[in-house]
mmCIF file of C-alpha atoms in Angstrom:
data_model
loop_
_atom_site.group_PDB
_atom_site.id
_atom_site.type_symbol
_atom_site.label_atom_id
_atom_site.label_comp_id
_atom_site.label_asym_id
_atom_site.label_seq_id
_atom_site.Cartn_x
_atom_site.Cartn_y
_atom_site.Cartn_z
ATOM 1 C CA MET A 1104 8.918 13.452 4.168
ATOM 2 C CA ILE A 1105 5.995 11.649 2.465
ATOM 3 C CA ILE A 1106 6.207 7.847 2.446
ATOM 4 C CA LEU A 1107 3.950 5.908 0.054
ATOM 5 C CA ILE A 1108 3.560 2.225 0.780
ATOM 6 C CA THR A 1109 1.775 -0.025 -1.647
ATOM 7 C CA GLY A 1110 1.604 -3.672 -2.645
ATOM 8 C CA ALA A 1111 -0.838 -6.529 -2.904
ATOM 9 C CA SER A 1112 -3.314 -7.422 -0.211
ATOM 10 C CA HIS A 1113 -1.909 -9.181 2.856
ATOM 11 C CA VAL A 1114 1.727 -8.130 2.353
ATOM 12 C CA GLY A 1115 1.849 -5.983 5.529
ATOM 13 C CA LYS A 1116 1.370 -2.423 4.293
ATOM 14 C CA THR A 1117 -0.616 -1.390 7.352
ATOM 15 C CA LEU A 1118 1.760 -3.181 9.711
ATOM 16 C CA LEU A 1119 4.723 -1.364 8.166
ATOM 17 C CA ALA A 1120 2.904 1.991 8.409
ATOM 18 C CA GLN A 1121 2.133 1.313 12.061
ATOM 19 C CA LYS A 1122 5.799 0.446 12.786
ATOM 20 C CA LEU A 1123 6.960 3.647 11.034
ATOM 21 C CA LEU A 1124 4.477 5.700 13.014
ATOM 22 C CA GLU A 1125 5.856 4.272 16.249
ATOM 23 C CA LYS A 1126 9.468 4.703 15.179
ATOM 24 C CA TYR A 1127 9.310 8.178 13.590
ATOM 25 C CA ASN A 1128 6.074 9.590 15.027
ATOM 26 C CA TYR A 1129 4.851 10.222 11.454
ATOM 27 C CA PRO A 1130 1.082 9.957 11.129
ATOM 28 C CA TYR A 1131 -0.327 7.599 8.555
ATOM 29 C CA LEU A 1132 -3.347 7.471 6.399
ATOM 30 C CA SER A 1133 -4.857 4.163 5.373
ATOM 31 C CA ILE A 1134 -6.394 4.529 1.921
ATOM 32 C CA ASP A 1135 -8.780 1.747 2.917
ATOM 33 C CA HIS A 1136 -10.139 4.082 5.665
ATOM 34 C CA LEU A 1137 -10.577 6.839 3.164
ATOM 35 C CA LYS A 1138 -12.317 4.406 0.776
ATOM 36 C CA MET A 1139 -14.702 3.156 3.434
ATOM 37 C CA GLY A 1140 -15.498 6.698 4.632
ATOM 38 C CA LEU A 1141 -16.404 7.790 1.126
ATOM 39 C CA ILE A 1142 -18.402 4.636 0.465
ATOM 40 C CA ARG A 1143 -20.298 4.655 3.783
ATOM 41 C CA SER A 1144 -21.084 8.368 3.586
ATOM 42 C CA GLY A 1145 -22.630 7.919 0.166
ATOM 43 C CA ASN A 1146 -20.082 10.108 -1.649
ATOM 44 C CA THR A 1147 -19.574 7.353 -4.238
ATOM 45 C CA SER A 1148 -21.526 4.560 -5.794
ATOM 46 C CA LEU A 1149 -18.376 2.383 -5.602
ATOM 47 C CA THR A 1150 -18.372 -0.494 -3.162
ATOM 48 C CA PRO A 1151 -15.573 -2.321 -1.338
ATOM 49 C CA MET A 1152 -15.890 -5.026 -4.032
ATOM 50 C CA SER A 1153 -15.563 -2.610 -6.976
ATOM 51 C CA ASP A 1154 -12.835 -3.137 -9.486
ATOM 52 C CA ASP A 1155 -9.416 -2.027 -8.202
ATOM 53 C CA ASN A 1156 -8.879 0.161 -11.279
ATOM 54 C CA ASP A 1157 -12.171 2.019 -10.601
ATOM 55 C CA LEU A 1158 -11.237 2.444 -6.910
ATOM 56 C CA THR A 1159 -7.766 3.692 -7.832
ATOM 57 C CA GLY A 1160 -9.210 6.093 -10.368
ATOM 58 C CA TYR A 1161 -11.555 7.492 -7.731
ATOM 59 C CA LEU A 1162 -9.227 7.493 -4.703
ATOM 60 C CA TRP A 1163 -5.900 8.473 -6.215
ATOM 61 C CA PRO A 1164 -6.776 12.065 -7.178
ATOM 62 C CA ILE A 1165 -7.851 12.640 -3.529
ATOM 63 C CA VAL A 1166 -4.740 10.993 -2.091
ATOM 64 C CA ARG A 1167 -2.536 12.846 -4.532
ATOM 65 C CA GLU A 1168 -3.848 16.199 -3.363
ATOM 66 C CA ILE A 1169 -3.492 15.139 0.281
ATOM 67 C CA VAL A 1170 0.175 14.464 -0.489
ATOM 68 C CA LYS A 1171 0.631 17.892 -2.122
ATOM 69 C CA THR A 1172 -1.051 19.615 0.810
ATOM 70 C CA ALA A 1173 1.200 17.820 3.360
ATOM 71 C CA ILE A 1174 4.305 18.786 1.352
ATOM 72 C CA GLU A 1175 3.161 22.400 1.096
ATOM 73 C CA ASN A 1176 2.692 22.511 4.836
ATOM 74 C CA ASN A 1177 6.084 20.871 5.560
ATOM 75 C CA GLN A 1178 4.318 17.901 7.213
ATOM 76 C CA ASN A 1179 5.482 14.311 7.362
ATOM 77 C CA LEU A 1180 2.930 11.652 6.314
ATOM 78 C CA ILE A 1181 2.820 7.978 5.565
ATOM 79 C CA ILE A 1182 0.140 6.815 3.151
ATOM 80 C CA GLU A 1183 -0.481 3.132 2.722
ATOM 81 C CA GLY A 1184 -2.802 1.215 0.510
ATOM 82 C CA CYS A 1185 -3.134 -0.662 -2.748
ATOM 83 C CA TYR A 1186 -4.749 2.210 -4.623
ATOM 84 C CA ILE A 1187 -1.516 3.986 -5.553
ATOM 85 C CA PRO A 1188 -0.959 3.759 -9.297
ATOM 86 C CA PHE A 1189 2.404 2.612 -10.605
ATOM 87 C CA ASP A 1190 2.731 5.815 -12.670
ATOM 88 C CA TRP A 1191 2.175 8.020 -9.573
ATOM 89 C CA GLU A 1192 5.283 10.094 -10.276
ATOM 90 C CA LYS A 1193 3.664 11.772 -13.310
ATOM 91 C CA ASP A 1194 1.351 13.707 -10.929
ATOM 92 C CA PHE A 1195 4.160 15.574 -9.164
ATOM 93 C CA ASP A 1196 6.766 18.063 -10.251
ATOM 94 C CA LYS A 1197 10.458 17.493 -9.378
ATOM 95 C CA ASP A 1198 10.325 19.612 -6.221
ATOM 96 C CA TYR A 1199 7.515 17.402 -4.766
ATOM 97 C CA LEU A 1200 9.247 14.198 -5.872
ATOM 98 C CA LYS A 1201 12.314 15.071 -3.777
ATOM 99 C CA ILE A 1202 10.069 14.815 -0.658
ATOM 100 C CA ILE A 1203 8.280 11.542 -1.587
ATOM 101 C CA LYS A 1204 9.605 8.021 -0.868
ATOM 102 C CA TYR A 1205 7.752 5.146 -2.508
ATOM 103 C CA TYR A 1206 7.881 1.459 -1.441
ATOM 104 C CA CYS A 1207 6.062 -1.437 -2.977
ATOM 105 C CA LEU A 1208 5.940 -4.564 -0.815
ATOM 106 C CA VAL A 1209 5.991 -7.876 -2.663
ATOM 107 C CA MET A 1210 6.158 -11.437 -1.320
ATOM 108 C CA SER A 1211 8.081 -13.997 -3.317
ATOM 109 C CA LYS A 1212 6.421 -17.198 -4.508
ATOM 110 C CA GLU A 1213 8.636 -19.212 -2.137
ATOM 111 C CA TYR A 1214 7.757 -16.984 0.836
ATOM 112 C CA ILE A 1215 4.065 -17.263 0.147
ATOM 113 C CA GLU A 1216 4.181 -21.038 -0.279
ATOM 114 C CA ASN A 1217 6.244 -21.491 2.884
ATOM 115 C CA HIS A 1218 4.382 -19.002 5.033
ATOM 116 C CA PHE A 1219 0.800 -18.881 3.849
ATOM 117 C CA ASP A 1220 -0.566 -20.028 7.192
ATOM 118 C CA ASP A 1221 1.238 -17.062 8.844
ATOM 119 C CA ILE A 1222 0.012 -14.662 6.229
ATOM 120 C CA LYS A 1223 -3.541 -15.660 7.111
ATOM 121 C CA LYS A 1224 -2.827 -15.755 10.839
ATOM 122 C CA TYR A 1225 -1.462 -12.156 10.935
ATOM 123 C CA ALA A 1226 -3.952 -10.705 8.420
ATOM 124 C CA SER A 1227 -5.757 -8.818 11.207
ATOM 125 C CA VAL A 1228 -2.766 -7.831 13.303
ATOM 126 C CA ILE A 1229 -3.510 -4.108 12.896
ATOM 127 C CA GLU A 1230 -7.016 -3.942 11.485
ATOM 128 C CA ASN A 1231 -9.820 -6.456 11.676
ATOM 129 C CA ARG A 1232 -10.638 -8.145 8.466
ATOM 130 C CA LEU A 1233 -14.346 -8.878 8.621
ATOM 131 C CA ASP A 1234 -14.352 -11.294 5.629
ATOM 132 C CA ASP A 1235 -11.078 -12.900 4.593
ATOM 133 C CA GLU A 1236 -12.430 -16.059 2.978
ATOM 134 C CA TRP A 1237 -11.525 -14.810 -0.495
ATOM 135 C CA CYS A 1238 -7.843 -14.877 0.468
ATOM 136 C CA THR A 1239 -6.396 -18.143 -0.797
ATOM 137 C CA LEU A 1240 -2.899 -19.374 -1.551
ATOM 138 C CA ASP A 1241 -3.640 -18.993 -5.283
ATOM 139 C CA SER A 1242 -5.046 -15.437 -4.918
ATOM 140 C CA VAL A 1243 -2.056 -14.260 -2.871
ATOM 141 C CA LEU A 1244 0.397 -15.830 -5.361
ATOM 142 C CA GLU A 1245 -1.416 -14.303 -8.321
ATOM 143 C CA ASP A 1246 -1.616 -10.823 -6.707
ATOM 144 C CA ASN A 1247 2.056 -10.757 -5.809
ATOM 145 C CA ILE A 1248 3.184 -11.965 -9.258
ATOM 146 C CA ASN A 1249 1.059 -9.219 -10.789
ATOM 147 C CA ILE A 1250 2.359 -6.500 -8.477
ATOM 148 C CA LEU A 1251 5.990 -7.487 -8.999
ATOM 149 C CA SER A 1252 5.487 -7.475 -12.755
ATOM 150 C CA LEU A 1253 3.950 -3.969 -12.618
ATOM 151 C CA ALA A 1254 6.657 -2.613 -10.297
ATOM 152 C CA LYS A 1255 9.371 -3.839 -12.616
ATOM 153 C CA LYS A 1256 7.527 -2.593 -15.764
ATOM 154 C CA HIS A 1257 7.235 0.925 -14.208
ATOM 155 C CA ASN A 1258 10.756 0.775 -12.770
ATOM 156 C CA GLN A 1259 9.378 1.290 -9.249
ATOM 157 C CA ASN A 1260 11.142 0.666 -5.974
ATOM 158 C CA TYR A 1261 10.009 -2.605 -4.426
ATOM 159 C CA ILE A 1262 10.963 -4.568 -1.323
ATOM 160 C CA LEU A 1263 10.939 -8.326 -1.913
ATOM 161 C CA ILE A 1264 9.918 -10.328 1.092
ATOM 162 C CA ASP A 1265 11.654 -13.633 0.485
ATOM 163 C CA ASN A 1266 13.063 -15.567 3.455
ATOM 164 C CA LYS A 1267 11.550 -13.991 6.520
ATOM 165 C CA TYR A 1268 9.287 -11.055 7.131
ATOM 166 C CA GLU A 1269 11.674 -8.227 8.178
ATOM 167 C CA ILE A 1270 11.108 -4.838 6.717
ATOM 168 C CA ASP A 1271 12.849 -1.652 7.794
ATOM 169 C CA ILE A 1272 12.829 1.544 5.769
#
């Protein structure tokens, strides 16, 4: 089984991946780790602040082939990150698609407005965020509205976090 977890920044992708690792003993790959390894090693001129579309265009072909390799080796893997395109399915034939589960995490406007202090408080629960000043109520609202719109447009599976933060897949 391959589990892809995506969504806007600060929705808990890494936390969910960690919980699934603990529950099912499936390893997970953080696309942010891959991104930083490639950037720090000098294998790309992209930076952590590069445009998300440029980062997705660079990272997704690598992640896509990791997914295929895991499937071909009958291995379970969780991959989490915001660099999974909404048209990801076009890159896999039907036999691969049977093995892949996709989840897009989205926080509702009400949830964000009522829990923004908690969102900031738990931002580093799994990984340290060195600079989180850019994360504002407005940026989180805008990101989640955009992600929800794209998930609906591409008819993708999404999990709406609305009243309280409880996710189980």
